[in-house]
């Protein structure tokens, strides 16, 4: 099966990334509406970056997603924007987060390119996060 390619003015690409990050101290704070609002914010950020959020699951103590982004925009910039905007808005909209954590997210994240395995395998893994 041929892989769908994307392009901009300068580049033809297929850059899919599996990304995971956690709240500070891996606290289980992504609950009680925070998870729903977080999904909305992440879709907004990726859309504004002209990327595509292929799969997303919010667990109480981590975020797991599969995203495709223009290599000229960059995965590091995208993750920084997703974490930054979501932290700012979630802490404003859910004040109890401020009392639980000094900052919402850890400074780190995990990222891996998706290339040696079919994307469907990664999508299935993310989709089944809550069933484990």
PDB file of C-alpha atoms in Angstrom:
ATOM      1  CA  UNK A   1       0.000   0.000   0.000  1.00  0.00           C
ATOM      2  CA  UNK A   2       1.404   3.393  -0.970  1.00  0.00           C
ATOM      3  CA  UNK A   3       2.030   5.847   1.818  1.00  0.00           C
ATOM      4  CA  UNK A   4       0.261   9.201   1.526  1.00  0.00           C
ATOM      5  CA  UNK A   5       2.702  12.065   1.155  1.00  0.00           C
ATOM      6  CA  UNK A   6       2.180  15.685   2.107  1.00  0.00           C
ATOM      7  CA  UNK A   7       3.927  18.729   0.745  1.00  0.00           C
ATOM      8  CA  UNK A   8       4.517  22.408   1.157  1.00  0.00           C
ATOM      9  CA  UNK A   9       6.252  24.808  -1.213  1.00  0.00           C
ATOM     10  CA  UNK A  10       9.711  23.259  -0.626  1.00  0.00           C
ATOM     11  CA  UNK A  11       9.280  19.764   0.763  1.00  0.00           C
ATOM     12  CA  UNK A  12       7.418  16.542   0.083  1.00  0.00           C
ATOM     13  CA  UNK A  13       7.233  14.605   3.330  1.00  0.00           C
ATOM     14  CA  UNK A  14       5.760  11.906   5.499  1.00  0.00           C
ATOM     15  CA  UNK A  15       6.843  12.707   9.068  1.00  0.00           C
ATOM     16  CA  UNK A  16       4.784  10.897  11.675  1.00  0.00           C
ATOM     17  CA  UNK A  17       5.785  10.971  15.331  1.00  0.00           C
ATOM     18  CA  UNK A  18       4.685   9.039  18.385  1.00  0.00           C
ATOM     19  CA  UNK A  19       4.843  11.441  21.356  1.00  0.00           C
ATOM     20  CA  UNK A  20       4.275  10.916  25.100  1.00  0.00           C
ATOM     21  CA  UNK A  21       4.566  13.352  28.002  1.00  0.00           C
ATOM     22  CA  UNK A  22       3.411  13.471  31.616  1.00  0.00           C
ATOM     23  CA  UNK A  23       2.201  15.951  34.201  1.00  0.00           C
ATOM     24  CA  UNK A  24       4.777  17.046  36.770  1.00  0.00           C
ATOM     25  CA  UNK A  25       5.470  14.237  39.273  1.00  0.00           C
ATOM     26  CA  UNK A  26       3.283  12.003  37.046  1.00  0.00           C
ATOM     27  CA  UNK A  27       0.274  13.135  39.034  1.00  0.00           C
ATOM     28  CA  UNK A  28      -3.095  11.804  37.867  1.00  0.00           C
ATOM     29  CA  UNK A  29      -4.622  15.216  37.166  1.00  0.00           C
ATOM     30  CA  UNK A  30      -5.838  14.744  33.580  1.00  0.00           C
ATOM     31  CA  UNK A  31      -9.363  13.932  34.771  1.00  0.00           C
ATOM     32  CA  UNK A  32     -12.702  15.629  35.542  1.00  0.00           C
ATOM     33  CA  UNK A  33     -12.962  17.621  32.330  1.00  0.00           C
ATOM     34  CA  UNK A  34      -9.267  18.483  32.098  1.00  0.00           C
ATOM     35  CA  UNK A  35      -8.838  15.614  29.630  1.00  0.00           C
ATOM     36  CA  UNK A  36     -11.671  16.819  27.394  1.00  0.00           C
ATOM     37  CA  UNK A  37     -10.399  20.406  27.315  1.00  0.00           C
ATOM     38  CA  UNK A  38      -6.823  19.201  26.757  1.00  0.00           C
ATOM     39  CA  UNK A  39      -7.913  17.284  23.640  1.00  0.00           C
ATOM     40  CA  UNK A  40      -9.543  20.433  22.247  1.00  0.00           C
ATOM     41  CA  UNK A  41      -6.411  22.497  22.887  1.00  0.00           C
ATOM     42  CA  UNK A  42      -4.077  19.943  21.316  1.00  0.00           C
ATOM     43  CA  UNK A  43      -6.207  19.688  18.177  1.00  0.00           C
ATOM     44  CA  UNK A  44      -6.183  23.508  17.917  1.00  0.00           C
ATOM     45  CA  UNK A  45      -2.393  23.769  18.194  1.00  0.00           C
ATOM     46  CA  UNK A  46      -1.741  21.013  15.654  1.00  0.00           C
ATOM     47  CA  UNK A  47      -4.281  22.477  13.241  1.00  0.00           C
ATOM     48  CA  UNK A  48      -2.707  25.941  13.474  1.00  0.00           C
ATOM     49  CA  UNK A  49       0.680  24.368  12.708  1.00  0.00           C
ATOM     50  CA  UNK A  50      -0.918  22.761   9.622  1.00  0.00           C
ATOM     51  CA  UNK A  51      -0.205  19.342  11.067  1.00  0.00           C
ATOM     52  CA  UNK A  52      -2.518  16.405  11.525  1.00  0.00           C
ATOM     53  CA  UNK A  53      -3.318  14.749  14.842  1.00  0.00           C
ATOM     54  CA  UNK A  54      -3.799  11.142  13.747  1.00  0.00           C
ATOM     55  CA  UNK A  55      -4.506   9.575  17.141  1.00  0.00           C
ATOM     56  CA  UNK A  56      -4.759  10.944  20.689  1.00  0.00           C
ATOM     57  CA  UNK A  57      -5.442   9.440  24.093  1.00  0.00           C
ATOM     58  CA  UNK A  58      -5.368  11.244  27.416  1.00  0.00           C
ATOM     59  CA  UNK A  59      -4.685   9.026  30.410  1.00  0.00           C
ATOM     60  CA  UNK A  60      -4.918  10.372  33.975  1.00  0.00           C
ATOM     61  CA  UNK A  61      -1.105  10.580  34.189  1.00  0.00           C
ATOM     62  CA  UNK A  62       0.110  10.975  30.600  1.00  0.00           C
ATOM     63  CA  UNK A  63      -0.668  12.127  27.066  1.00  0.00           C
ATOM     64  CA  UNK A  64      -0.090   9.761  24.156  1.00  0.00           C
ATOM     65  CA  UNK A  65      -0.448  10.855  20.540  1.00  0.00           C
ATOM     66  CA  UNK A  66       0.456  10.209  16.930  1.00  0.00           C
ATOM     67  CA  UNK A  67       1.002  13.352  14.896  1.00  0.00           C
ATOM     68  CA  UNK A  68       2.192  14.287  11.429  1.00  0.00           C
ATOM     69  CA  UNK A  69       3.943  17.629  11.061  1.00  0.00           C
ATOM     70  CA  UNK A  70       5.875  19.482   8.375  1.00  0.00           C
ATOM     71  CA  UNK A  71       9.612  18.902   9.001  1.00  0.00           C
ATOM     72  CA  UNK A  72      10.262  22.607   8.463  1.00  0.00           C
ATOM     73  CA  UNK A  73       7.944  23.374  11.386  1.00  0.00           C
ATOM     74  CA  UNK A  74       9.514  20.663  13.523  1.00  0.00           C
ATOM     75  CA  UNK A  75       8.339  18.294  16.211  1.00  0.00           C
ATOM     76  CA  UNK A  76      10.189  20.122  19.013  1.00  0.00           C
ATOM     77  CA  UNK A  77       8.400  23.383  18.219  1.00  0.00           C
ATOM     78  CA  UNK A  78       5.055  21.582  17.984  1.00  0.00           C
ATOM     79  CA  UNK A  79       5.469  19.832  21.356  1.00  0.00           C
ATOM     80  CA  UNK A  80       6.630  23.089  22.981  1.00  0.00           C
ATOM     81  CA  UNK A  81       3.518  24.850  21.651  1.00  0.00           C
ATOM     82  CA  UNK A  82       1.166  22.026  22.682  1.00  0.00           C
ATOM     83  CA  UNK A  83       2.564  21.860  26.210  1.00  0.00           C
ATOM     84  CA  UNK A  84       2.824  25.631  26.609  1.00  0.00           C
ATOM     85  CA  UNK A  85      -0.662  26.546  25.459  1.00  0.00           C
ATOM     86  CA  UNK A  86      -2.346  23.654  27.229  1.00  0.00           C
ATOM     87  CA  UNK A  87      -0.576  24.444  30.504  1.00  0.00           C
ATOM     88  CA  UNK A  88      -1.535  28.116  30.353  1.00  0.00           C
ATOM     89  CA  UNK A  89      -5.202  27.527  29.504  1.00  0.00           C
ATOM     90  CA  UNK A  90      -5.780  24.485  31.714  1.00  0.00           C
ATOM     91  CA  UNK A  91      -4.298  26.188  34.770  1.00  0.00           C
ATOM     92  CA  UNK A  92      -6.528  29.235  34.116  1.00  0.00           C
ATOM     93  CA  UNK A  93      -9.672  27.171  33.558  1.00  0.00           C
ATOM     94  CA  UNK A  94      -9.045  24.606  36.316  1.00  0.00           C
ATOM     95  CA  UNK A  95      -7.571  26.560  39.262  1.00  0.00           C
ATOM     96  CA  UNK A  96      -7.204  23.399  41.368  1.00  0.00           C
ATOM     97  CA  UNK A  97      -4.310  22.412  39.084  1.00  0.00           C
ATOM     98  CA  UNK A  98      -2.281  25.353  40.422  1.00  0.00           C
ATOM     99  CA  UNK A  99      -2.596  24.087  43.984  1.00  0.00           C
ATOM    100  CA  UNK A 100      -1.610  20.534  43.006  1.00  0.00           C
ATOM    101  CA  UNK A 101       1.414  21.301  40.817  1.00  0.00           C
ATOM    102  CA  UNK A 102       4.057  24.042  40.509  1.00  0.00           C
ATOM    103  CA  UNK A 103       3.874  23.579  36.704  1.00  0.00           C
ATOM    104  CA  UNK A 104       1.528  21.332  34.761  1.00  0.00           C
ATOM    105  CA  UNK A 105       4.024  19.417  32.616  1.00  0.00           C
ATOM    106  CA  UNK A 106       7.450  17.914  33.108  1.00  0.00           C
ATOM    107  CA  UNK A 107      10.210  19.502  31.021  1.00  0.00           C
ATOM    108  CA  UNK A 108      10.740  16.280  29.099  1.00  0.00           C
ATOM    109  CA  UNK A 109       8.839  14.174  26.596  1.00  0.00           C
ATOM    110  CA  UNK A 110       9.340  11.004  24.557  1.00  0.00           C
ATOM    111  CA  UNK A 111       9.266  11.144  20.760  1.00  0.00           C
ATOM    112  CA  UNK A 112       9.851   8.451  18.175  1.00  0.00           C
ATOM    113  CA  UNK A 113       9.478   8.530  14.432  1.00  0.00           C
ATOM    114  CA  UNK A 114       7.052   6.047  12.960  1.00  0.00           C
ATOM    115  CA  UNK A 115       8.561   4.391   9.950  1.00  0.00           C
ATOM    116  CA  UNK A 116       9.618   0.805  10.549  1.00  0.00           C
ATOM    117  CA  UNK A 117       6.147  -0.306  11.617  1.00  0.00           C
ATOM    118  CA  UNK A 118       2.794   0.351  10.032  1.00  0.00           C
ATOM    119  CA  UNK A 119       1.071   3.478  11.330  1.00  0.00           C
ATOM    120  CA  UNK A 120      -2.005   1.338  12.011  1.00  0.00           C
ATOM    121  CA  UNK A 121      -0.053  -0.543  14.710  1.00  0.00           C
ATOM    122  CA  UNK A 122       0.772   2.698  16.541  1.00  0.00           C
ATOM    123  CA  UNK A 123      -2.803   3.968  16.128  1.00  0.00           C
ATOM    124  CA  UNK A 124      -4.143   0.695  17.562  1.00  0.00           C
ATOM    125  CA  UNK A 125      -1.727   0.896  20.511  1.00  0.00           C
ATOM    126  CA  UNK A 126      -2.810   4.445  21.373  1.00  0.00           C
ATOM    127  CA  UNK A 127      -6.489   3.622  20.900  1.00  0.00           C
ATOM    128  CA  UNK A 128      -6.190   0.693  23.339  1.00  0.00           C
ATOM    129  CA  UNK A 129      -4.399   2.674  26.090  1.00  0.00           C
ATOM    130  CA  UNK A 130      -7.463   2.737  28.332  1.00  0.00           C
ATOM    131  CA  UNK A 131      -8.116  -0.987  27.861  1.00  0.00           C
ATOM    132  CA  UNK A 132      -4.813  -2.082  29.412  1.00  0.00           C
TER     133      UNK A 132
END
